C-alpha cells in the first residue's frame, strides 16, 4: 500500500484498538468538538474535527504512520487548529470503509484523511464528503477521484530507480530474478512497469524468473528459494519490496552463495542484513514509501481550511538509501518488521503543500 499499505495481513479490530489505544473500530460521535463542517472558509480553520479512515491498521508500516500522524495532531492541537482526531480501521473491508466515511459525513467532520482500500470504490462517498464541505485528503493508496487532494509517491519512478541502479551494477549484462508483489496489485504493477521500461534498454539483461509474492518475509522466502533453485547462477535480484529483498538476501546467506546485488526498501530487517554484509561486498539501493505522507496529508488539509491553494496532486520525492548513507537509516535496536525513515522538515512540507 503503501502501497504500502497492501502489505501485511488483516487483523482483529478489537486487539488493534487495545494495542493502539485509539478509537479504531467504529465512528463515535463527539458532540463536544463537533463542528459545522459545511464551510471551507479561512474562518473555519480552527478547532477542526479530523478523522483518518484507513483500510488496514495492522501492518507495522501503518502503526508507524499512526504514531507519526498523532505527533502532528498534538502539535496542531497546541496551535488551536485541531480539536479532535479519530482513527477508523476498515480491517480490509472496502464496504466498511465506505460506511465509515458516510458516518463521518453525518457526524460533520471537518477533515477526512483517507488511505483507500480501492482506487475506485470509495470515490462516490469521498465526493459526497467534498460536496458537504468536508476537506478530503488521500495518501499512500490513492483513489482516482479528482475531487480530493492526493498525496503520494511515483511508483513507476520507484521501479525505474531500482532497475537503473541494478543495470549499472551489472554493467548492462547478466541474469536477474525479479521479485514483485501480488499480481494485479496496482503498486506492484506500477513499480514493475517502471522497471521493465528500463530493462528494455538492456537486451543483455535477462529476467530469468518473474516472481509474484505477498509483501511478507515467509511467503517471499519460499517463492525466491523456488526460483533460485531453478536459476542458481543469477547475477542480480530486482526486488520492489523490503520483505522481498530480505527474503532473497537471507536465502543467499543461508545457502552460503555469492551475494549478488539485490535492490531493496527501507524494511529494517533488510537494512540490517545489508549493513552486516557490506564488508563481504554486498551492495544495494533502497527507497521508501515514507510514513510522513500522512503528516503531509494532514498539514495539507489544515492549510486548505486556512485558504491556502493546495495542489490537487502532491507527489513526494522518493528517498534514496545507498551504501554511503545506509547508516543514517538502519536501526539496529528496532524490530526487523519496521520501516525507519527520518522526519521531513516542516519547510519541505510547506513547500509541497503550497504554503
Coordinates of C-alpha atoms in Angstrom, one line a residue:
X1 CA 0.0 0.0 0.0
X2 CA 2.0 1.5 0.9
X3 CA 1.5 0.9 -1.2
X4 CA 2.5 0.3 1.4
X5 CA -0.4 -0.5 2.7
X6 CA -1.2 -3.6 0.9
X7 CA 1.5 -5.3 2.8
X8 CA 0.5 -7.5 5.6
X9 CA -2.4 -9.3 6.9
X10 CA -5.7 -8.1 8.3
X11 CA -6.1 -8.4 12.0
X12 CA -8.8 -8.3 14.5
X13 CA -10.1 -4.9 15.2
X14 CA -10.6 -5.2 18.9
X15 CA -7.0 -6.1 19.5
X16 CA -5.9 -3.2 17.4
X17 CA -7.9 -0.8 19.4
X18 CA -6.4 -2.1 22.6
X19 CA -2.9 -2.0 21.1
X20 CA -3.1 1.4 19.6
X21 CA -5.2 3.0 22.2
X22 CA -7.4 4.6 19.7
X23 CA -10.9 4.5 18.5
X24 CA -10.2 2.4 15.5
X25 CA -13.3 0.2 15.4
X26 CA -16.2 2.5 14.9
X27 CA -17.2 6.0 14.3
X28 CA -18.1 7.7 17.6
X29 CA -19.8 11.0 17.9
X30 CA -18.0 13.7 19.8
X31 CA -20.5 16.4 20.4
X32 CA -18.2 18.5 22.4
X33 CA -15.9 19.0 19.4
X34 CA -18.4 18.7 16.5
X35 CA -18.1 21.5 14.0
X36 CA -20.5 22.5 11.3
X37 CA -18.2 21.0 8.6
X38 CA -20.1 22.9 6.0
X39 CA -17.6 25.7 5.3
X40 CA -14.1 25.7 4.0
X41 CA -13.6 29.4 4.6
X42 CA -10.5 30.5 6.4
X43 CA -12.6 31.5 9.4
X44 CA -13.5 27.8 9.9
X45 CA -9.8 26.7 10.1
X46 CA -9.8 26.4 13.8
X47 CA -10.5 23.5 16.2
X48 CA -11.0 21.1 13.3
X49 CA -12.6 17.7 13.8
X50 CA -10.4 15.3 12.0
X51 CA -10.9 11.6 11.1
X52 CA -8.5 9.2 9.4
X53 CA -10.1 6.3 7.5
X54 CA -7.6 3.5 6.8
X55 CA -8.2 0.2 5.1
X56 CA -5.7 -1.5 7.4
X57 CA -4.1 -0.7 10.7
X58 CA -2.3 -4.0 11.4
X59 CA 0.9 -3.7 9.4
X60 CA 3.8 -2.1 11.2
X61 CA 4.0 0.5 8.5
X62 CA 0.5 1.6 9.4
X63 CA 1.3 1.6 13.1
X64 CA 4.3 3.8 12.5
X65 CA 2.2 6.0 10.3
X66 CA -0.4 6.4 13.0
X67 CA 2.3 7.3 15.6
X68 CA 3.7 10.0 13.2
X69 CA 0.3 11.4 12.5
X70 CA -0.6 11.5 16.2
X71 CA 2.5 13.5 16.8
X72 CA 1.5 16.1 14.3
X73 CA -2.1 16.2 15.7
X74 CA -0.6 17.0 19.1
X75 CA 1.3 19.9 17.5
X76 CA -1.8 21.1 15.7
X77 CA -3.9 20.9 18.8
X78 CA -1.5 23.1 20.7
X79 CA -1.8 25.6 17.9
X80 CA -5.6 25.5 18.2
X81 CA -6.0 24.2 14.7
X82 CA -7.3 20.7 15.6
X83 CA -9.7 19.9 18.4
X84 CA -10.3 16.1 17.9
X85 CA -8.8 13.2 16.0
X86 CA -10.1 9.7 15.5
X87 CA -8.8 6.7 13.5
X88 CA -11.2 4.4 11.8
X89 CA -9.9 1.0 10.7
X90 CA -11.9 -0.8 8.0
X91 CA -10.0 -4.1 8.6
X92 CA -9.5 -4.7 4.8
X93 CA -13.2 -4.3 4.1
X94 CA -13.9 -1.6 1.5
X95 CA -17.6 -1.7 2.2
X96 CA -16.9 -1.0 5.8
X97 CA -14.6 1.9 4.9
X98 CA -17.3 3.4 2.7
X99 CA -19.8 3.1 5.6
X100 CA -17.3 4.8 8.0
X101 CA -16.8 7.7 5.6
X102 CA -20.5 8.2 5.2
X103 CA -20.9 8.1 9.0
X104 CA -18.2 10.8 9.3
X105 CA -20.2 13.0 6.9
X106 CA -23.3 12.6 9.0
X107 CA -21.3 13.5 12.1
X108 CA -20.0 16.7 10.5
X109 CA -16.3 16.1 10.5
X110 CA -14.3 19.0 9.1
X111 CA -11.5 16.9 7.6
X112 CA -11.3 13.3 6.4
X113 CA -7.9 11.7 5.7
X114 CA -8.0 8.5 3.7
X115 CA -5.8 5.5 3.0
X116 CA -8.1 3.9 0.4
X117 CA -8.8 0.2 0.1
X118 CA -9.8 0.6 -3.5
X119 CA -8.8 3.1 -6.2
X120 CA -12.4 3.5 -7.4
X121 CA -15.0 2.1 -4.9
X122 CA -14.6 4.9 -2.4
X123 CA -15.0 7.7 -5.0
X124 CA -18.8 8.3 -4.6
X125 CA -18.5 8.5 -0.7
X126 CA -15.4 10.8 -0.9
X127 CA -17.1 13.1 -3.4
X128 CA -20.2 13.2 -1.2
X129 CA -17.9 14.4 1.6
X130 CA -16.4 17.1 -0.6
X131 CA -19.9 18.2 -1.6
X132 CA -20.8 18.5 2.0
X133 CA -17.9 21.0 2.6
X134 CA -15.5 18.5 4.2
X135 CA -11.8 18.7 3.2
X136 CA -10.8 15.2 2.0
X137 CA -7.1 14.3 1.5
X138 CA -5.9 10.8 0.5
X139 CA -2.4 9.5 0.9
X140 CA -0.4 6.3 0.2
X141 CA -3.1 4.1 -1.5
X142 CA -5.0 6.7 -3.6
X143 CA -8.5 6.9 -5.1
X144 CA -8.9 8.0 -8.7
X145 CA -11.3 10.8 -7.8
X146 CA -10.1 14.3 -8.9
X147 CA -12.3 15.9 -6.2
X148 CA -9.9 15.0 -3.4
X149 CA -6.4 16.1 -2.7
X150 CA -4.0 13.2 -3.2
X151 CA -0.6 12.7 -1.6
X152 CA 1.7 10.0 -2.9
X153 CA 4.9 8.9 -4.5
X154 CA 5.6 7.9 -8.1
X155 CA 5.6 4.1 -8.1
X156 CA 6.9 3.9 -11.7
X157 CA 9.8 6.1 -10.7
X158 CA 10.4 3.6 -7.8
X159 CA 10.8 0.7 -10.2
X160 CA 12.9 2.8 -12.6
X161 CA 15.3 3.9 -9.8
X162 CA 15.8 0.3 -8.7
X163 CA 16.2 -1.1 -12.2
X164 CA 18.6 1.6 -13.3
X165 CA 20.9 1.0 -10.3
X166 CA 20.9 -2.7 -11.0
X167 CA 21.6 -2.3 -14.7
X168 CA 24.5 -0.1 -13.9
X169 CA 25.8 -2.5 -11.3
X170 CA 25.7 -5.4 -13.8
X171 CA 27.3 -3.2 -16.5
X172 CA 24.3 -3.9 -18.7
X173 CA 24.7 -7.7 -18.8
X174 CA 23.6 -10.6 -16.7
X175 CA 20.7 -12.8 -15.4
X176 CA 18.2 -11.4 -12.9
X177 CA 15.3 -12.8 -10.8
X178 CA 12.6 -10.2 -10.4
X179 CA 10.7 -10.2 -7.0
X180 CA 7.4 -8.4 -7.4
X181 CA 4.3 -8.0 -5.2
X182 CA 1.0 -9.8 -5.7
X183 CA -0.2 -9.9 -9.3
X184 CA -2.8 -7.3 -10.0
X185 CA -2.0 -5.0 -7.1
X186 CA -1.6 -1.5 -8.6
X187 CA 1.5 -0.7 -6.6
X188 CA 3.3 -3.8 -7.7
X189 CA 2.2 -3.4 -11.3
X190 CA 3.3 0.2 -11.5
X191 CA 6.7 -0.5 -9.9
X192 CA 7.3 -3.3 -12.3
X193 CA 6.2 -1.2 -15.3
X194 CA 8.8 1.4 -14.3
X195 CA 11.5 -1.3 -14.0
X196 CA 10.5 -3.1 -17.2
X197 CA 10.9 0.1 -19.2
X198 CA 14.5 0.4 -18.0
X199 CA 15.4 -3.3 -18.6
X200 CA 14.1 -3.0 -22.2
X201 CA 17.1 -0.7 -22.8
X202 CA 19.5 -3.5 -21.9
X203 CA 18.9 -6.5 -24.2
X204 CA 21.8 -8.4 -22.5
X205 CA 20.0 -8.4 -19.1
X206 CA 17.7 -11.4 -19.0
X207 CA 14.9 -11.7 -16.5
X208 CA 15.0 -15.5 -15.9
X209 CA 12.1 -15.6 -13.4
X210 CA 9.4 -13.0 -12.6
X211 CA 8.1 -14.0 -9.1
X212 CA 5.0 -12.6 -7.5
X213 CA 4.7 -12.8 -3.7
X214 CA 3.0 -11.2 -0.8
X215 CA 5.0 -8.4 0.8
X216 CA 5.8 -10.7 3.8
X217 CA 9.0 -12.5 4.6
X218 CA 7.9 -16.1 4.9
X219 CA 6.0 -16.5 1.6
X220 CA 8.6 -14.3 -0.2
X221 CA 11.4 -16.6 1.1
X222 CA 9.6 -19.6 -0.2
X223 CA 8.9 -18.0 -3.6
X224 CA 12.5 -16.8 -4.0
X225 CA 14.0 -20.2 -2.9
X226 CA 11.9 -21.9 -5.6
X227 CA 13.0 -19.5 -8.3
X228 CA 16.7 -19.6 -7.2
X229 CA 16.9 -23.4 -7.2
X230 CA 16.0 -23.2 -10.9
X231 CA 18.4 -20.4 -11.6
X232 CA 21.4 -20.6 -9.2
X233 CA 23.7 -18.7 -11.5
X234 CA 21.9 -15.3 -11.4
X235 CA 23.9 -12.0 -11.3
X236 CA 21.3 -9.9 -9.5
X237 CA 17.9 -9.6 -8.0
X238 CA 15.4 -6.9 -8.8
X239 CA 13.1 -6.5 -5.7
X240 CA 10.4 -3.9 -5.2
X241 CA 9.7 -4.5 -1.6
X242 CA 11.7 -4.7 1.6
X243 CA 10.5 -8.1 2.8
X244 CA 11.0 -9.5 -0.7
X245 CA 14.6 -8.2 -0.6
X246 CA 15.2 -9.6 2.8
X247 CA 13.9 -13.0 1.6
X248 CA 16.3 -13.0 -1.3
X249 CA 19.4 -11.9 0.7
X250 CA 18.5 -14.3 3.5
X251 CA 18.4 -17.2 1.1
X252 CA 21.8 -16.3 -0.4
X253 CA 23.3 -16.0 3.1
X254 CA 21.8 -19.3 4.4
X255 CA 23.0 -21.2 1.3
X256 CA 26.4 -19.6 1.5
X257 CA 26.1 -18.4 -2.1
X258 CA 27.6 -15.4 -3.9
X259 CA 26.0 -12.1 -2.6
X260 CA 24.7 -10.7 -5.8
X261 CA 23.3 -7.1 -5.9
X262 CA 19.7 -7.0 -4.5
X263 CA 17.5 -3.9 -4.7
X264 CA 15.5 -3.0 -1.6
X265 CA 13.2 -0.9 0.5
X266 CA 13.6 0.7 4.0
X267 CA 12.4 -2.5 5.7
X268 CA 14.6 -2.6 8.8
X269 CA 15.3 -6.4 8.6
X270 CA 16.7 -5.9 5.1
X271 CA 18.7 -2.8 6.1
X272 CA 20.3 -4.7 9.0
X273 CA 21.4 -7.6 6.7
X274 CA 22.6 -5.2 4.1
X275 CA 24.8 -3.4 6.7
X276 CA 26.1 -6.6 8.2
X277 CA 27.3 -7.9 4.8
X278 CA 28.7 -4.7 3.4
X279 CA 32.2 -5.8 4.4
X280 CA 31.7 -9.0 2.4
X281 CA 31.0 -6.8 -0.7
X282 CA 27.2 -6.8 -0.7
X283 CA 25.7 -3.7 -2.2
X284 CA 22.2 -2.4 -2.6
X285 CA 19.9 0.6 -3.1
X286 CA 16.6 1.2 -1.3
X287 CA 13.8 3.7 -1.3
X288 CA 10.7 4.1 0.8
X289 CA 7.0 4.9 0.9
X290 CA 7.6 7.4 3.7
X291 CA 5.3 7.3 6.7
X292 CA 5.4 11.1 6.6
X293 CA 3.0 11.0 3.7
X294 CA 0.3 11.0 6.4
X295 CA 1.7 14.2 8.0
X296 CA 1.8 15.9 4.6
X297 CA -1.8 14.9 4.1
X298 CA -2.9 16.3 7.4
X299 CA -1.0 19.5 7.0
X300 CA -2.4 19.9 3.5
X301 CA -6.0 19.5 4.9
X302 CA -5.4 22.2 7.6
X303 CA -3.8 24.5 5.1
X304 CA -6.7 24.0 2.7
X305 CA -9.1 25.0 5.6
X306 CA -6.9 28.1 6.1
X307 CA -7.5 29.2 2.5
X308 CA -4.1 28.0 1.0
X309 CA -4.3 27.0 -2.6
X310 CA -3.1 23.4 -2.1
X311 CA -2.2 21.4 -5.2
X312 CA -4.7 18.7 -6.1
X313 CA -1.9 16.1 -6.6
X314 CA 1.1 16.2 -4.3
X315 CA 3.9 13.9 -5.5
X316 CA 6.5 13.4 -2.8
X317 CA 10.1 12.7 -3.9
X318 CA 11.4 9.2 -3.2
X319 CA 14.2 8.9 -0.6
X320 CA 17.3 7.2 -1.8
X321 CA 19.2 4.9 0.6
X322 CA 22.7 3.9 -0.7
X323 CA 25.8 2.2 0.6
X324 CA 27.1 5.6 1.6
X325 CA 24.1 6.8 3.8
X326 CA 22.8 3.4 4.9
X327 CA 24.0 4.0 8.5
X328 CA 21.7 7.0 8.7
X329 CA 18.6 4.8 8.2
X330 CA 19.2 1.4 9.6
X331 CA 18.0 0.9 13.2
X332 CA 19.9 -2.0 14.9
X333 CA 17.9 -1.6 18.1
X334 CA 14.5 -1.7 16.4
X335 CA 12.5 -4.7 15.1
X336 CA 13.1 -6.2 11.7
X337 CA 9.4 -5.5 10.8
X338 CA 9.7 -1.7 11.0
X339 CA 10.3 1.0 8.4
X340 CA 12.9 3.5 9.6
X341 CA 12.7 6.9 7.9
X342 CA 13.6 10.3 9.0
X343 CA 11.0 13.0 9.5
X344 CA 10.5 15.5 6.7
X345 CA 11.4 19.1 7.8
X346 CA 8.4 21.5 8.1
X347 CA 9.9 23.7 5.5
X348 CA 9.8 20.9 2.9
X349 CA 6.2 20.0 3.9
X350 CA 5.2 23.7 3.5
X351 CA 6.8 23.8 0.0
X352 CA 5.0 20.6 -1.1
X353 CA 1.5 21.9 0.0
X354 CA 1.9 25.3 -1.5
X355 CA 2.4 27.5 1.7

